[in-house]
Tab-separated table of C-alpha atoms in Angstrom:
chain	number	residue	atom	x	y	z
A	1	UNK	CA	-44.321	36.855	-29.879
A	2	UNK	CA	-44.854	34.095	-27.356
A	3	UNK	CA	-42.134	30.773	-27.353
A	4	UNK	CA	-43.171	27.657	-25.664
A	5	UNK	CA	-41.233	28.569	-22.844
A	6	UNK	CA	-39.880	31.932	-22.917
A	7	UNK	CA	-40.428	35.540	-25.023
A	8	UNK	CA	-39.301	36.010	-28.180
A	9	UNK	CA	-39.226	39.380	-29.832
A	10	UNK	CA	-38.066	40.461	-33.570
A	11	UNK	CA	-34.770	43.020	-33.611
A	12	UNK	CA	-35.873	45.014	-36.568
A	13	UNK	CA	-32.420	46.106	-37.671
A	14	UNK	CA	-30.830	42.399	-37.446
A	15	UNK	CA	-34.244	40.813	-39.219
A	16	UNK	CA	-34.031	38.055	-36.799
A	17	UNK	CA	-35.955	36.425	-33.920
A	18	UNK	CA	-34.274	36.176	-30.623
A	19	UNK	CA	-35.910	34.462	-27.710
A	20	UNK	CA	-35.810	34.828	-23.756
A	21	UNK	CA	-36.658	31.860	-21.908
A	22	UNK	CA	-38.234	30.590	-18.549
A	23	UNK	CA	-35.872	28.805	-16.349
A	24	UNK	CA	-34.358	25.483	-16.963
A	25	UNK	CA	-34.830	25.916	-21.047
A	26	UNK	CA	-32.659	27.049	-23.494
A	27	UNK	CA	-32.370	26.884	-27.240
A	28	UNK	CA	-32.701	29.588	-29.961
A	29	UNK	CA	-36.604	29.307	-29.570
A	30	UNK	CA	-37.060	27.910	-25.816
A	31	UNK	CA	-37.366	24.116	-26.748
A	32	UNK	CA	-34.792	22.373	-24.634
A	33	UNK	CA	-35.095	21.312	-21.230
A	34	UNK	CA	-32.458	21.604	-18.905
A	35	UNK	CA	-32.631	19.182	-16.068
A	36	UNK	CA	-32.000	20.849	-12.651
A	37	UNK	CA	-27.778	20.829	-11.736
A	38	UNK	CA	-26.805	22.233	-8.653
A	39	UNK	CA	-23.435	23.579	-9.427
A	40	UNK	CA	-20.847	23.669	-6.157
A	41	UNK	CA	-18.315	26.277	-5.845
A	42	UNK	CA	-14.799	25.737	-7.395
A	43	UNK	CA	-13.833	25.740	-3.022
A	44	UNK	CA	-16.050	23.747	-2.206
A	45	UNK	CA	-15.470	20.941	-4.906
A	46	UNK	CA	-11.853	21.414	-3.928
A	47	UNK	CA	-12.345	20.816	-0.367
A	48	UNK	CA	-14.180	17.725	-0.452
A	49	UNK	CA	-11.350	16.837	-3.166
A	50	UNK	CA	-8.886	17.325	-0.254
A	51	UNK	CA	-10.644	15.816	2.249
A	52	UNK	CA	-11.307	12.679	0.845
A	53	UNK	CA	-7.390	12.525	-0.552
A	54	UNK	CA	-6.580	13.061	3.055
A	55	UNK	CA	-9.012	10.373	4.325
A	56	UNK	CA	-7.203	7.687	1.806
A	57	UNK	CA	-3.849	8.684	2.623
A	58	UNK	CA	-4.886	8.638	6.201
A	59	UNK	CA	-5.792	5.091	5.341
A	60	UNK	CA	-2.820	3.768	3.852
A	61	UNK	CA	-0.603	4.888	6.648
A	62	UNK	CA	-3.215	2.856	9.035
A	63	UNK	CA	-2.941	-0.139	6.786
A	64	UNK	CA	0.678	-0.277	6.716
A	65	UNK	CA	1.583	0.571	10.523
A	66	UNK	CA	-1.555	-2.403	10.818
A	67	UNK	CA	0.651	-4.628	8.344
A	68	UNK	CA	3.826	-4.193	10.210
A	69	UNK	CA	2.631	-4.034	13.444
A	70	UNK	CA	1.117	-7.653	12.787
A	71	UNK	CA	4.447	-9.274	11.317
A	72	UNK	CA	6.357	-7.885	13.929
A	73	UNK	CA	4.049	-9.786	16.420
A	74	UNK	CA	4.004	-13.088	14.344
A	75	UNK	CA	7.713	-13.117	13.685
A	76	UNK	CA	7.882	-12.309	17.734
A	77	UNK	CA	7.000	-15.695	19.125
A	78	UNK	CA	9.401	-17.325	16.565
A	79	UNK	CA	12.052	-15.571	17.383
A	80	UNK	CA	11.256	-16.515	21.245
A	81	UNK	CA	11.080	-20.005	20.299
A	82	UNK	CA	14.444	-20.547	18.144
A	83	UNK	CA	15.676	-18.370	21.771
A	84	UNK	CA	14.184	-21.127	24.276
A	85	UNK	CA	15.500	-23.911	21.990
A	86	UNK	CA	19.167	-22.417	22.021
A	87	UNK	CA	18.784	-22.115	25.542
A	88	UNK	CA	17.688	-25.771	26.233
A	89	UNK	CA	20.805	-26.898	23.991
A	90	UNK	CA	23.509	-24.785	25.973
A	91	UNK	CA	24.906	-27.312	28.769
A	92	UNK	CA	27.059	-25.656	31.170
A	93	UNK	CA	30.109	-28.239	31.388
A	94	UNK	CA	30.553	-29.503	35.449
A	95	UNK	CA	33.356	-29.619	37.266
Protein backbone atom coordinates (compact mmCIF):
# COMPACT_ATOMS: atom_id res chain seq x y z
CA UNK A 1 0.00 0.00 0.00
CA UNK A 2 1.28 3.32 -1.28
CA UNK A 3 1.14 6.71 1.35
CA UNK A 4 1.40 10.09 -0.13
CA UNK A 5 4.82 10.19 0.78
CA UNK A 6 6.19 7.07 2.04
CA UNK A 7 5.20 2.98 2.14
CA UNK A 8 2.84 1.71 4.22
CA UNK A 9 2.38 -1.97 4.77
CA UNK A 10 -0.31 -3.98 7.06
CA UNK A 11 1.45 -6.16 10.15
CA UNK A 12 -0.97 -9.01 10.03
CA UNK A 13 -0.56 -10.08 13.64
CA UNK A 14 -0.97 -6.34 15.13
CA UNK A 15 -4.11 -5.63 12.49
CA UNK A 16 -2.69 -2.28 11.95
CA UNK A 17 -1.17 -0.06 9.23
CA UNK A 18 2.25 1.27 9.76
CA UNK A 19 3.85 3.61 7.30
CA UNK A 20 7.56 4.41 6.12
CA UNK A 21 8.08 7.70 4.76
CA UNK A 22 10.24 9.75 2.21
CA UNK A 23 12.42 12.28 3.77
CA UNK A 24 11.34 15.40 5.44
CA UNK A 25 7.64 13.77 6.30
CA UNK A 26 6.45 12.17 9.13
CA UNK A 27 3.11 11.27 10.61
CA UNK A 28 1.36 7.88 11.13
CA UNK A 29 0.42 7.93 7.32
CA UNK A 30 3.24 10.31 5.70
CA UNK A 31 1.17 13.63 5.76
CA UNK A 32 3.35 16.12 7.54
CA UNK A 33 6.01 18.09 6.18
CA UNK A 34 9.02 18.70 7.92
CA UNK A 35 10.80 21.81 6.88
CA UNK A 36 14.57 21.26 6.36
CA UNK A 37 16.71 21.89 10.06
CA UNK A 38 20.21 21.52 9.97
CA UNK A 39 20.96 20.30 13.39
CA UNK A 40 24.74 21.37 14.79
CA UNK A 41 26.59 19.18 17.05
CA UNK A 42 26.13 19.54 20.89
CA UNK A 43 30.37 20.88 20.39
CA UNK A 44 29.82 22.83 18.06
CA UNK A 45 26.73 24.78 19.52
CA UNK A 46 28.87 24.91 22.62
CA UNK A 47 31.75 26.47 21.02
CA UNK A 48 30.18 29.24 19.35
CA UNK A 49 28.35 29.54 22.92
CA UNK A 50 31.88 30.12 24.31
CA UNK A 51 33.14 32.13 21.86
CA UNK A 52 30.73 34.67 21.73
CA UNK A 53 30.64 34.74 25.89
CA UNK A 54 34.31 35.33 25.49
CA UNK A 55 33.89 38.06 22.82
CA UNK A 56 31.38 40.05 25.38
CA UNK A 57 33.46 39.61 28.28
CA UNK A 58 36.35 40.60 26.15
CA UNK A 59 34.23 43.66 25.62
CA UNK A 60 33.41 44.74 28.93
CA UNK A 61 36.96 44.66 30.11
CA UNK A 62 37.69 47.07 26.90
CA UNK A 63 34.85 49.30 27.92
CA UNK A 64 35.87 49.72 31.38
CA UNK A 65 39.84 50.08 31.00
CA UNK A 66 38.24 52.74 27.97
CA UNK A 67 36.03 54.33 30.89
CA UNK A 68 38.83 54.72 33.29
CA UNK A 69 41.42 55.40 31.12
CA UNK A 70 39.28 58.54 29.95
CA UNK A 71 38.50 59.94 33.59
CA UNK A 72 41.87 59.52 34.54
CA UNK A 73 42.83 61.86 31.59
CA UNK A 74 39.95 64.41 32.26
CA UNK A 75 40.50 64.56 35.98
CA UNK A 76 44.45 64.97 34.83
CA UNK A 77 44.41 68.53 33.59
CA UNK A 78 42.36 69.54 36.71
CA UNK A 79 44.45 68.33 38.94
CA UNK A 80 47.40 70.27 36.95
CA UNK A 81 45.45 73.32 37.14
CA UNK A 82 44.39 73.49 41.03
CA UNK A 83 48.69 72.56 41.00
CA UNK A 84 49.66 75.79 38.82
CA UNK A 85 47.18 77.90 40.84
CA UNK A 86 48.79 76.79 44.28
CA UNK A 87 51.94 77.48 42.78
CA UNK A 88 51.13 81.08 41.57
CA UNK A 89 49.74 81.76 45.26
CA UNK A 90 53.00 80.55 47.15
CA UNK A 91 55.20 83.88 47.62
CA UNK A 92 58.53 83.17 48.86
CA UNK A 93 58.90 85.95 51.71
CA UNK A 94 62.32 88.36 50.85
CA UNK A 95 64.80 89.23 52.92
Amino acid sequence: MMADHGTCFKIHFMDTLTCVCSENYKGSRCELYQLLITAQDAGETGLIAAVVIMVLLILVVFTVVIYYTCKVWMAKPKNQQKNSEQQYWRVEPRE
